[in-house]
Short mmCIF file of C-alpha atoms in Angstrom, two decimals:
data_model
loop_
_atom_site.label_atom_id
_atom_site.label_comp_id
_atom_site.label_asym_id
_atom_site.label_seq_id
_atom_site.Cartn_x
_atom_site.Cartn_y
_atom_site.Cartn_z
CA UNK K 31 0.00 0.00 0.00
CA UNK K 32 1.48 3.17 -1.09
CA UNK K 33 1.52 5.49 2.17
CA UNK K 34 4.01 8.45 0.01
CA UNK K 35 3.31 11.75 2.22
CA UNK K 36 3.21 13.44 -1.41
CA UNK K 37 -0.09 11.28 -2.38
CA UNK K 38 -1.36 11.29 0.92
CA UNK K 39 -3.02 14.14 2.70
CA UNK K 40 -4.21 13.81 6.02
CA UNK K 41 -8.02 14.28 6.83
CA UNK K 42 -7.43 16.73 9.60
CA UNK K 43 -4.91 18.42 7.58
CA UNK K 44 -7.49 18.78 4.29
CA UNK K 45 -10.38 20.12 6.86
CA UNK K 46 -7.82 23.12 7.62
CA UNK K 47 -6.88 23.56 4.41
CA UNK K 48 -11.12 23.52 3.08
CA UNK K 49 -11.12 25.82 5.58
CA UNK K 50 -8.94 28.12 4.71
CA UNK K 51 -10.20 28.54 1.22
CA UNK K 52 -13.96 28.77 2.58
CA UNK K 53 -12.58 31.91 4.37
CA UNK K 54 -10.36 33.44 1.74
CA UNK K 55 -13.34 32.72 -0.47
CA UNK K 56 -15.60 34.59 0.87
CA UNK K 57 -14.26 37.71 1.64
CA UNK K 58 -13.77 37.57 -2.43
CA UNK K 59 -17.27 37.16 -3.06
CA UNK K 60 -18.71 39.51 -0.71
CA UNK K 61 -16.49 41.81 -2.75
CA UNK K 62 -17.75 41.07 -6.39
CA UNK K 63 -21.05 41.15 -5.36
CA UNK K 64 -20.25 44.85 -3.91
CA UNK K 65 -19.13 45.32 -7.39
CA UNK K 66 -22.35 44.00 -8.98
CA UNK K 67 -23.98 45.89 -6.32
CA UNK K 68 -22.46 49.63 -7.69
CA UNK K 69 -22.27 48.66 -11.57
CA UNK K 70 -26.17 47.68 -11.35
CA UNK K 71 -27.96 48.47 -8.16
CA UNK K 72 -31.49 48.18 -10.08
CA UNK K 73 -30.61 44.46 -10.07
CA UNK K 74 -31.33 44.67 -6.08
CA UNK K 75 -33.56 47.05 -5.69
CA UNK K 76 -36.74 48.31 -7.44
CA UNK K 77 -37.18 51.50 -5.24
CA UNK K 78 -35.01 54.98 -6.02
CA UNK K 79 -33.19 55.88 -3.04
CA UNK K 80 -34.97 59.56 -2.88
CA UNK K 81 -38.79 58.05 -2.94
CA UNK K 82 -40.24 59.27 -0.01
CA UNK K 83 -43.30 57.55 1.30
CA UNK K 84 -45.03 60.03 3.93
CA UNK K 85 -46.93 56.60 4.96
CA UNK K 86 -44.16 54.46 5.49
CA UNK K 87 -42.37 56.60 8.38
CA UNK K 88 -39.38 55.03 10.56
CA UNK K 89 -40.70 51.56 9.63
CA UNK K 90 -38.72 48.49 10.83
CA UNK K 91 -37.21 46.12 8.01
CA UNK K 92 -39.98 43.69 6.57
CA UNK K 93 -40.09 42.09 3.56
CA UNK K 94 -41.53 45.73 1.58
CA UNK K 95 -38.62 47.27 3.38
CA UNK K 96 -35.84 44.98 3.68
CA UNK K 97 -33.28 47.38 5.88
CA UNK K 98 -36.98 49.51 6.87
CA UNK K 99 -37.59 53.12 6.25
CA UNK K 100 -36.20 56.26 7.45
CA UNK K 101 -37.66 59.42 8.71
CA UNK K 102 -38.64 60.59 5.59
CA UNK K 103 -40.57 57.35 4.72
CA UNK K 104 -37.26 56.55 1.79
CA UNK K 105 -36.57 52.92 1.69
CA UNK K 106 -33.46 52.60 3.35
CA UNK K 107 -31.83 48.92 1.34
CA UNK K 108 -32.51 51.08 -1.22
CA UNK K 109 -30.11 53.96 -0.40
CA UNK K 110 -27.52 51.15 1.08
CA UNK K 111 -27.49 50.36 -2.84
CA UNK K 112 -27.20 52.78 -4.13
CA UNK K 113 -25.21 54.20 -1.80
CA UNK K 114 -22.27 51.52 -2.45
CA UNK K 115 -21.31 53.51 -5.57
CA UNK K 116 -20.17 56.54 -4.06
CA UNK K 117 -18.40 55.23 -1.13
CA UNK K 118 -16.45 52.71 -3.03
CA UNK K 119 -15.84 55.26 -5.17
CA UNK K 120 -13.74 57.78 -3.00
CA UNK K 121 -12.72 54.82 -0.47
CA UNK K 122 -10.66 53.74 -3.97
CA UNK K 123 -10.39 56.94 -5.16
CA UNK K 124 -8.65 58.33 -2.09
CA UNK K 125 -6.24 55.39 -2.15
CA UNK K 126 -5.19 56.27 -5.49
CA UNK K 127 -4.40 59.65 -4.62
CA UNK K 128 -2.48 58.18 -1.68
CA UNK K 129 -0.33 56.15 -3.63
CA UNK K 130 0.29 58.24 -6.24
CA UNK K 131 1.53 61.13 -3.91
CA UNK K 132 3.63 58.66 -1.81
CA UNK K 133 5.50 57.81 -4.97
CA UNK K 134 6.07 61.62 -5.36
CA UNK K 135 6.82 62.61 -2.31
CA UNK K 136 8.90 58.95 -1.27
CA UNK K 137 10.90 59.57 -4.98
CA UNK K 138 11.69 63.28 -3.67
CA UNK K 139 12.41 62.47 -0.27
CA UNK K 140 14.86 59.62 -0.57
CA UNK K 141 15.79 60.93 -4.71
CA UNK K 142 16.08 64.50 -4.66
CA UNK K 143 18.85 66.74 -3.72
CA UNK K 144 19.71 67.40 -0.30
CA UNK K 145 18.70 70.82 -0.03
CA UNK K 146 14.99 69.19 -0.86
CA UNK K 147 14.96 66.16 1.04
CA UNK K 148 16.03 66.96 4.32
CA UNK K 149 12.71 69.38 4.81
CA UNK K 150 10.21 66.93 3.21
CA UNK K 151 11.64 64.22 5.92
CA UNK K 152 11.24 66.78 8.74
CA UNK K 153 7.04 67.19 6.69
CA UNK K 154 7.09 63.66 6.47
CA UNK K 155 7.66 63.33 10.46
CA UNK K 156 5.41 65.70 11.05
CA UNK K 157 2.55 63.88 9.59
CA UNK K 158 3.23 60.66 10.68
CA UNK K 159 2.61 61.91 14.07
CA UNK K 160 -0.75 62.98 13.19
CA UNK K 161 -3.68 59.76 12.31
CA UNK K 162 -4.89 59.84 9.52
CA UNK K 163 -8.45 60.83 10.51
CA UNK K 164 -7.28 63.72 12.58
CA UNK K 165 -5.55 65.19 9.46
CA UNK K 166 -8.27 64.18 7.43
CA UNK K 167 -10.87 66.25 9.13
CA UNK K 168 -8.38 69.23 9.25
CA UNK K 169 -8.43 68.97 5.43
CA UNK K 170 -11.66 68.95 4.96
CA UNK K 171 -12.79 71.74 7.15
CA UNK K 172 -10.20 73.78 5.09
CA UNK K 173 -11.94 72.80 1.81
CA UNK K 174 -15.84 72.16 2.97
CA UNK K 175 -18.13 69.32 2.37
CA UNK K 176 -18.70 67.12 -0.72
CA UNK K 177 -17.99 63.91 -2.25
CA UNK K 178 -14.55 65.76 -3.94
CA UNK K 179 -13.21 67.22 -0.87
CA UNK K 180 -14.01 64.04 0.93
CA UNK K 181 -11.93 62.39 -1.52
CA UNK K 182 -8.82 64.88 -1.40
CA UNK K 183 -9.09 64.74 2.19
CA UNK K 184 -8.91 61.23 2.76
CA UNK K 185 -6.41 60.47 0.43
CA UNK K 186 -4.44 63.64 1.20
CA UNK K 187 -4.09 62.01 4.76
CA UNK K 188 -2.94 58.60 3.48
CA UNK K 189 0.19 60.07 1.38
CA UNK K 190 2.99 60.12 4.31
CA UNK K 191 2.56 56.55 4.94
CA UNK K 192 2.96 55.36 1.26
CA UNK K 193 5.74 58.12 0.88
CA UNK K 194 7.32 56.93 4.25
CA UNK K 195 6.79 53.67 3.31
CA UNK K 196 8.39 54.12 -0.27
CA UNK K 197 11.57 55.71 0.86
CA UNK K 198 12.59 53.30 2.75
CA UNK K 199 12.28 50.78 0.08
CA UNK K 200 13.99 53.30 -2.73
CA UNK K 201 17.42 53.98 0.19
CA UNK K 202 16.98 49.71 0.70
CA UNK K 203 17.05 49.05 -3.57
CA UNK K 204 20.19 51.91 -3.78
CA UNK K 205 22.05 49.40 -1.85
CA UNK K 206 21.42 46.11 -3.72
CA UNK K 207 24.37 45.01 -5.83
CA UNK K 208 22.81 45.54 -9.03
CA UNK K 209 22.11 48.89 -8.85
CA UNK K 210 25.85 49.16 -7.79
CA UNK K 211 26.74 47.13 -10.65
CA UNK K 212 24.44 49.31 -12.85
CA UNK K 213 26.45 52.67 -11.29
CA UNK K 214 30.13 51.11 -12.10
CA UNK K 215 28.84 50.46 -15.62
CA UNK K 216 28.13 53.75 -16.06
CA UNK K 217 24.75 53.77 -16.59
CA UNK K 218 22.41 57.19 -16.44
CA UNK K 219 21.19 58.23 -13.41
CA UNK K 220 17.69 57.85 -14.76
CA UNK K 221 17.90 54.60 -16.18
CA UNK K 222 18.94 53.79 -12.90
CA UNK K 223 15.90 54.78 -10.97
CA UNK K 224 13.22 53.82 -13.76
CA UNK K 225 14.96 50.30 -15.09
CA UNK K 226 16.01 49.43 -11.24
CA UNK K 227 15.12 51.06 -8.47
CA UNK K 228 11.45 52.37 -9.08
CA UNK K 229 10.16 48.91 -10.70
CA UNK K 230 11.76 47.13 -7.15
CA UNK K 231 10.55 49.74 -4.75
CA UNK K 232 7.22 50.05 -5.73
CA UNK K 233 5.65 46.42 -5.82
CA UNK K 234 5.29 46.36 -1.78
CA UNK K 235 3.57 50.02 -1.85
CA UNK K 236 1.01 49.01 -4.15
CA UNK K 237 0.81 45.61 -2.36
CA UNK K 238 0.07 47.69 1.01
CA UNK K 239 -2.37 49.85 -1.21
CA UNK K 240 -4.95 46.50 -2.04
CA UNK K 241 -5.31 46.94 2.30
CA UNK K 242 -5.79 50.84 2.13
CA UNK K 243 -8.97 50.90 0.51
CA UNK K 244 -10.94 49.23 3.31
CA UNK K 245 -9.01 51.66 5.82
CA UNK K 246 -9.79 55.07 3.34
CA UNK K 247 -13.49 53.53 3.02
CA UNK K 248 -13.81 53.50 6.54
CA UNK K 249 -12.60 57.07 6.90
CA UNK K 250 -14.75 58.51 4.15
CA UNK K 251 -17.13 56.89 5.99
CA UNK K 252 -16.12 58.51 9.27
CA UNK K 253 -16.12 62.21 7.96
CA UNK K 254 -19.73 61.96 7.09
CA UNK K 255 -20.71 60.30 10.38
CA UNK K 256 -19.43 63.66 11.68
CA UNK K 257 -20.91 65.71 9.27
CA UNK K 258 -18.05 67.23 7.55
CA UNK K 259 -18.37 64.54 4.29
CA UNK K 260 -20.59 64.35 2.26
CA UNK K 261 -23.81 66.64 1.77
CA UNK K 262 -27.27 64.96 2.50
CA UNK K 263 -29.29 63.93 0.79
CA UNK K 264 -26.92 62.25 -0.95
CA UNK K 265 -27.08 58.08 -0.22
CA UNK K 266 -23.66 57.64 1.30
CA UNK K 267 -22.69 55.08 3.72
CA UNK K 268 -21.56 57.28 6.54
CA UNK K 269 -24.02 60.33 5.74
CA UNK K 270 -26.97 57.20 6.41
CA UNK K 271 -24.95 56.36 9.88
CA UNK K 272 -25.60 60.06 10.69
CA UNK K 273 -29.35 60.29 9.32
CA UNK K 274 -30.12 57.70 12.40
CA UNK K 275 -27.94 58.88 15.11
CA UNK K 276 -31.31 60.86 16.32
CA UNK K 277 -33.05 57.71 16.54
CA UNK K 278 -30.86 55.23 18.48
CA UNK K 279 -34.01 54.78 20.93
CA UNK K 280 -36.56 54.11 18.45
CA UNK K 281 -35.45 53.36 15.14
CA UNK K 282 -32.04 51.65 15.57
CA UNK K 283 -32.27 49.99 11.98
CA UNK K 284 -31.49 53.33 10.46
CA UNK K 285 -28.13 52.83 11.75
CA UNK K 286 -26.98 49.70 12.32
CA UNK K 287 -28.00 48.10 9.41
CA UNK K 288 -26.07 50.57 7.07
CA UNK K 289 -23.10 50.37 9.77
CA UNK K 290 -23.22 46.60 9.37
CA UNK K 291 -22.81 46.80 5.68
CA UNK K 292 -19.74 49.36 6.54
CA UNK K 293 -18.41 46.77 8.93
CA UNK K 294 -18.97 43.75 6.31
CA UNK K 295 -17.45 45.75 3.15
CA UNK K 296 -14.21 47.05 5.15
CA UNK K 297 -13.35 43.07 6.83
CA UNK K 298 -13.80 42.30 2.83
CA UNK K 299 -11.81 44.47 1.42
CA UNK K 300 -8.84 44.03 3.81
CA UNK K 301 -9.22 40.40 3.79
CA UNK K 302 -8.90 40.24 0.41
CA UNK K 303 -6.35 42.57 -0.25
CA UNK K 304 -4.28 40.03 2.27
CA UNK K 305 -4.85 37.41 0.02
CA UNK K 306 -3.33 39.67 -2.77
CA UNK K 307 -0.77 40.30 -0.83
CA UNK K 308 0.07 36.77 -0.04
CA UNK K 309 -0.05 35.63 -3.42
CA UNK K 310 2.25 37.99 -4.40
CA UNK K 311 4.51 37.57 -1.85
CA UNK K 312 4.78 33.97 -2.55
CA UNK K 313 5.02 34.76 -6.23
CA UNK K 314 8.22 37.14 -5.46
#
């Protein structure tokens, strides 16, 4: 009987590993249906998430109203659904604008002449000692509410942490041995950084960018909460959190359903930007 460990898996050891792909699994799905969800919400929903319904007031969820109504009678599931479009949007959005300014400002601060780089380190220390929400909410009560501003804020925030993060990858990659081999050949100074040092530097900031979205969502999401996002009555996730926070006592649906869905889509998106990041890893 052929007992070869290669063949043979044991039972305990295949229940883990079932396991493990039931949980990276889902995370995955619960993120391509949040995709369906924004590419076509009428798939979900048949009611507009403005319809107000002056006789369906601060109903609980039912089967007519599956997340119930708010205090304008407007179907809330609805404006979830909706919703999901705009969030994701400047959740992804803002992590863009992260990463793209880290590279700028990591490039400068670890690239650039001396005269340049020794004040953008002493900016860069600055707002690293600042979270991210703190600054965040500075930025936006400098530009005012709105979808935009919540965007620039939010990602505005994010950009010393990919720049600090990039830096220190760029001054690791100056030090390999090819790019010393690459400055004894003689090679330009700019083929240096674009054919060596940029390409290696920048695969683990855009690796830690598939986790930032879930952390920007969250913070978009925040900002409304608090009223400085965006405007009602636009359906966004945190502006819905807000709409309820006058009815904890007798309408709690009209916030902690939406807040669940805020919970659910940020665990998603993290968990599955691990998984990215472990494949790639392994694929490195």
């Amino acid at each position: 009987m052929n007992h070869d460990p290669l063949l043979y898996e044991h039972p305990l050891a295949l229940r883990r590993r079932r396991k493990f792909s039931l949980t990276g699994s889902l995370p995955l799905a619960f993120v391509v249906l949040l995709l369906l969800v924004v590419l076509v919400p009428h798939w979900f929903t048949h009611y507009l998430p403005d319809d107000m319904d002056m006789d369906a007031i601060l109903q609980p969820p039912s089967l007519h109203h599956l997340f119930g109504t708010d205090a304008l009678g407007r179907d809330l599931y609805s404006r979830v659904v909706y919703g999901s479009a705009l969030s994701l949007s400047i959740g992804l959005g803002a992590t863009v604008l992260a990463t793209a300014g880290g590279i700028v400002l990591g490039l400068l601060t670890s690239l650039g002449p001396r005269w340049l780089r020794q004040p953008l380190v002493h900016l860069l220390d600055i707002l690293l000692a600042f979270p991210e929400l703190l600054l965040a909410l500075l930025i936006v009560a400098v530009l005012g509410r709105g979808p935009s501003n919540t965007l620039l804020a939010v990602g505005l925030s994010g950009i010393a942490s990919y720049a600090r993060l990039l830096r220190a990858q760029v001054l690791q990659v100056k030090l390999s041995g090819y790019v010393q081999q690459a400055v004894v050949l003689g090679e330009r100074r700019t083929t240096i950084v674009l054919r060596h040092i940029l390409p290696n530097a920048l695969r683990p900031l855009l690796v830690v960018a598939t986790l930032g979205v879930g952390q920007a969502l969250l913070n978009a999401s925040s900002l409304s909460f608090l009223g400085l996002g965006v405007v009602p009555p636009v359906a966004e996730w945190g502006a819905l959190l807000a709409d309820g926070r006058d009815f904890l006592d007798t309408a709690p649906w009209i916030s902690l359903l939406p807040a669940s869905v805020v919970a659910l889509s940020v665990i998603a998106l993290t968990l599955t930007g691990r998984r990215i990041q472990s494949r790639l890893t392994q694929g490195s």
